[in-house]
Structures are given as C-alpha cells and as structure tokens.
Amino acid sequence: MIAVARERGLELLALYLWLAATTGARRGELCALQWADLDLDKGLVHIAYSYLVRPGVRARKDTKTHQDRYLALDDVTVAVLKQRRGAAAEARARVGSQLPEDAYIFSHDPAAASPWNPDWVTRKVAEVADAVGVKLNVKALRHYSASRLLAGGIDLRNTAARLGHGGALWRGRARKLA
C-alpha cells in the first residue's frame, strides 16, 4: 500500500500509512501531529492530541483516553521523518518563510496550519487498499501494530500503553485472557 500511495504521488499518505503501522496511533492522533510533537534527535513522538471533525466543529483536542504518551521511533522512521521535515522546510524557504514548530505534519494547506480531516484519510486509505486489492482501513494498522508487538514478546500491558488504551481496558483484557 505504501508503494502504491507513492506511485500515485501520495508521498504524505505513504508516510501516514508507515506511521500508522509503526506507532499504532489512532487516525485522529496522526492527523493532529505537529512538528513540535517530534524529537527526532531522541527518536520520540509525543502523542498528546487528536483531531476531531464534527458538524460545525474542527478541533485539536486531547486523545480519546485523555492521556498522552511518548513513543519510541525506529531509525528508519526517524530518517524518513527527517527527510520529510527537510522537504517541508525547503518548500517554505522557497517562498521566503520558515516552517513553524506548530505546523501540522499531515496537511493540505501550504502553510500547514490545518491538519488533514480524518474522514479524508479513511477514504484515501480505502482507495489505495482497493487499488492493491486488499480490504484494509486505518484501524487495521493499529491491530497490525499490536499484533507485531505481542508477537515480538512485548507484554499486553506495554502493548496497550503504546497504543494509548486506558488502564482499565488492558487490565480487563488481561483478566479475560488469564
């Protein structure tokens, strides 16, 4: 899917798909990411917000579980994000401005002052999945991330914490599995 997104000129969607699979973040959490939420020198992303779109409401708000979290990023993801940040800064420099820290990573706006609508992401991911011949949505990438963490030996508590599940949720599931 990432390759097809790139082939279709959707480089930013390819990055979104990559981050969804590697972080397990919710679609609104990824839409709400600003460059200030990244510490690429330390390889960390701070998930503290989600982007909400409802009739008459567009807001960067706290996460679904009202908790923030720091996620470690692998070296490849850090390199890709550094490349993207460099390209965004370069594009801004060509028009005589700098990339502000509060610029959204995923934005259609040339000034990156507003994030992608999560519903737009859902539609685009579905289009790319259809082109590849698979049934996949953004939430499935969260499940993929969780499955890979568990298969890699990460315990349920830490997997749930990385995905931003509320404490009661993982405790309840742990009891059911026991």
Short mmCIF file of C-alpha atoms in Angstrom, two decimals:
data_model
loop_
_atom_site.label_atom_id
_atom_site.label_comp_id
_atom_site.label_asym_id
_atom_site.label_seq_id
_atom_site.Cartn_x
_atom_site.Cartn_y
_atom_site.Cartn_z
CA MET A 1 0.00 0.00 0.00
CA ILE A 2 2.83 2.38 0.79
CA ALA A 3 4.38 1.72 -2.62
CA VAL A 4 1.07 2.30 -4.40
CA ALA A 5 0.49 5.52 -2.48
CA ARG A 6 3.93 6.71 -3.62
CA GLU A 7 3.23 5.66 -7.23
CA ARG A 8 0.07 7.77 -7.13
CA GLY A 9 2.02 10.81 -5.91
CA LEU A 10 0.64 10.50 -2.39
CA GLU A 11 4.00 10.63 -0.58
CA LEU A 12 2.47 12.14 2.53
CA LEU A 13 -0.20 9.43 2.67
CA ALA A 14 2.58 6.84 2.35
CA LEU A 15 4.26 8.40 5.40
CA TYR A 16 0.93 8.40 7.23
CA LEU A 17 0.47 4.68 6.49
CA TRP A 18 4.01 3.98 7.69
CA LEU A 19 3.45 5.85 10.96
CA ALA A 20 0.08 4.19 11.49
CA ALA A 21 1.67 0.76 11.16
CA THR A 22 4.78 1.50 13.24
CA THR A 23 3.20 3.52 16.05
CA GLY A 24 -0.32 2.10 16.24
CA ALA A 25 -1.63 5.64 16.74
CA ARG A 26 -5.27 6.39 16.04
CA ARG A 27 -6.14 8.19 12.80
CA GLY A 28 -7.07 11.44 14.56
CA GLU A 29 -3.87 11.29 16.64
CA LEU A 30 -1.78 11.10 13.49
CA CYS A 31 -3.77 13.90 11.83
CA ALA A 32 -3.13 16.10 14.89
CA LEU A 33 0.66 15.61 14.84
CA GLN A 34 2.70 18.78 14.60
CA TRP A 35 6.44 19.01 14.05
CA ALA A 36 6.74 20.19 17.67
CA ASP A 37 5.46 16.75 18.76
CA LEU A 38 8.60 15.08 17.42
CA ASP A 39 12.02 14.84 19.00
CA LEU A 40 13.90 13.25 16.12
CA ASP A 41 17.27 13.51 17.90
CA LYS A 42 15.92 11.22 20.63
CA GLY A 43 13.69 9.22 18.27
CA LEU A 44 10.45 10.08 20.06
CA VAL A 45 6.95 11.14 19.08
CA HIS A 46 4.66 12.73 21.67
CA ILE A 47 1.05 11.68 21.14
CA ALA A 48 -0.97 14.20 23.13
CA TYR A 49 -3.74 15.31 20.78
CA SER A 50 -6.32 14.09 18.35
CA TYR A 51 -8.06 15.97 15.57
CA LEU A 52 -11.83 15.95 15.73
CA VAL A 53 -14.20 16.89 12.92
CA ARG A 54 -17.92 17.02 13.62
CA PRO A 55 -20.62 19.21 12.05
CA GLY A 56 -19.59 22.75 12.94
CA VAL A 57 -16.56 21.61 14.94
CA ARG A 58 -12.93 21.19 13.93
CA ALA A 59 -10.66 20.93 16.93
CA ARG A 60 -7.29 19.69 18.09
CA LYS A 61 -8.26 18.10 21.39
CA ASP A 62 -6.82 15.64 23.88
CA THR A 63 -6.65 11.97 23.00
CA LYS A 64 -9.57 9.55 23.20
CA THR A 65 -8.39 8.27 26.60
CA HIS A 66 -7.35 11.78 27.80
CA GLN A 67 -3.76 10.70 28.28
CA ASP A 68 -0.63 11.48 26.37
CA ARG A 69 2.26 9.17 25.64
CA TYR A 70 5.76 9.17 24.21
CA LEU A 71 6.55 6.52 21.63
CA ALA A 72 10.00 5.41 20.56
CA LEU A 73 10.62 5.52 16.82
CA ASP A 74 12.92 3.19 14.92
CA ASP A 75 15.88 4.56 12.95
CA VAL A 76 14.18 4.16 9.56
CA THR A 77 11.11 6.10 10.72
CA VAL A 78 13.32 8.84 12.16
CA ALA A 79 15.22 9.08 8.86
CA VAL A 80 12.01 9.28 6.85
CA LEU A 81 10.59 11.96 9.15
CA LYS A 82 13.82 13.97 8.99
CA GLN A 83 13.69 13.80 5.20
CA ARG A 84 10.05 14.94 5.18
CA ARG A 85 10.74 17.77 7.61
CA GLY A 86 13.66 18.89 5.46
CA ALA A 87 11.49 18.87 2.34
CA ALA A 88 8.75 20.85 4.12
CA ALA A 89 11.28 23.40 5.42
CA GLU A 90 12.82 23.69 1.96
CA ALA A 91 9.42 24.32 0.37
CA ARG A 92 8.74 27.07 2.91
CA ALA A 93 12.19 28.60 2.36
CA ARG A 94 11.47 28.89 -1.39
CA VAL A 95 8.63 31.28 -0.58
CA GLY A 96 10.63 33.18 2.00
CA SER A 97 9.30 31.73 5.24
CA GLN A 98 10.26 29.19 7.85
CA LEU A 99 8.49 26.02 8.88
CA PRO A 100 6.86 26.83 12.22
CA GLU A 101 7.04 24.28 15.02
CA ASP A 102 3.25 24.18 15.20
CA ALA A 103 2.96 23.23 11.53
CA TYR A 104 0.96 20.06 11.01
CA ILE A 105 2.86 17.13 9.52
CA PHE A 106 -0.20 15.99 7.57
CA SER A 107 -1.83 18.99 5.92
CA HIS A 108 -3.20 20.03 2.52
CA ASP A 109 -2.64 23.65 3.49
CA PRO A 110 0.62 25.10 2.05
CA ALA A 111 1.13 26.87 5.39
CA ALA A 112 0.46 23.57 7.23
CA ALA A 113 -1.81 25.50 9.59
CA SER A 114 -4.64 22.96 9.45
CA PRO A 115 -4.47 19.16 9.58
CA TRP A 116 -5.98 16.53 7.37
CA ASN A 117 -9.57 15.62 8.05
CA PRO A 118 -9.58 12.07 9.50
CA ASP A 119 -12.50 11.16 7.22
CA TRP A 120 -10.44 12.16 4.17
CA VAL A 121 -7.69 9.83 5.40
CA THR A 122 -10.19 6.99 5.74
CA ARG A 123 -11.36 7.48 2.15
CA LYS A 124 -7.85 7.75 0.72
CA VAL A 125 -6.62 4.67 2.58
CA ALA A 126 -9.64 2.74 1.28
CA GLU A 127 -8.87 3.89 -2.29
CA VAL A 128 -5.24 2.79 -2.05
CA ALA A 129 -6.23 -0.52 -0.42
CA ASP A 130 -8.74 -1.12 -3.21
CA ALA A 131 -6.04 -0.42 -5.82
CA VAL A 132 -3.83 -3.03 -4.15
CA GLY A 133 -6.73 -5.48 -3.93
CA VAL A 134 -6.94 -5.71 -0.13
CA LYS A 135 -9.54 -4.78 2.44
CA LEU A 136 -7.74 -2.53 4.91
CA ASN A 137 -8.52 0.54 6.95
CA VAL A 138 -6.53 2.72 9.33
CA LYS A 139 -7.81 0.85 12.38
CA ALA A 140 -6.45 -2.40 10.91
CA LEU A 141 -3.00 -0.80 11.03
CA ARG A 142 -3.44 -0.33 14.79
CA HIS A 143 -4.29 -4.03 15.03
CA TYR A 144 -1.23 -4.86 12.91
CA SER A 145 0.97 -2.82 15.24
CA ALA A 146 -0.49 -4.54 18.32
CA SER A 147 -0.08 -7.99 16.76
CA ARG A 148 3.57 -7.31 15.87
CA LEU A 149 4.32 -6.03 19.37
CA LEU A 150 2.72 -9.07 21.03
CA ALA A 151 4.39 -11.47 18.57
CA GLY A 152 7.71 -9.77 19.35
CA GLY A 153 7.35 -10.58 23.04
CA ILE A 154 6.06 -7.24 24.31
CA ASP A 155 3.61 -7.92 27.10
CA LEU A 156 -0.05 -6.93 26.94
CA ARG A 157 0.32 -4.07 29.43
CA ASN A 158 3.09 -2.35 27.46
CA THR A 159 1.39 -3.01 24.12
CA ALA A 160 -1.83 -1.44 25.42
CA ALA A 161 0.11 1.53 26.79
CA ARG A 162 1.87 2.11 23.45
CA LEU A 163 -1.49 2.10 21.67
CA GLY A 164 -2.95 4.54 24.19
CA HIS A 165 -5.56 2.24 25.69
CA GLY A 166 -6.96 3.32 29.02
CA GLY A 167 -5.67 1.43 32.06
CA ALA A 168 -8.99 -0.26 32.76
CA LEU A 169 -9.12 -1.64 29.24
CA TRP A 170 -5.86 -3.54 29.37
CA ARG A 171 -6.48 -4.71 32.94
CA GLY A 172 -9.88 -6.06 31.88
CA ARG A 173 -8.47 -7.84 28.87
CA ALA A 174 -5.64 -9.28 30.93
CA ARG A 175 -8.17 -10.77 33.35
CA LYS A 176 -10.20 -12.23 30.49
CA LEU A 177 -7.09 -13.82 28.99
CA ALA A 178 -5.94 -15.27 32.29
#
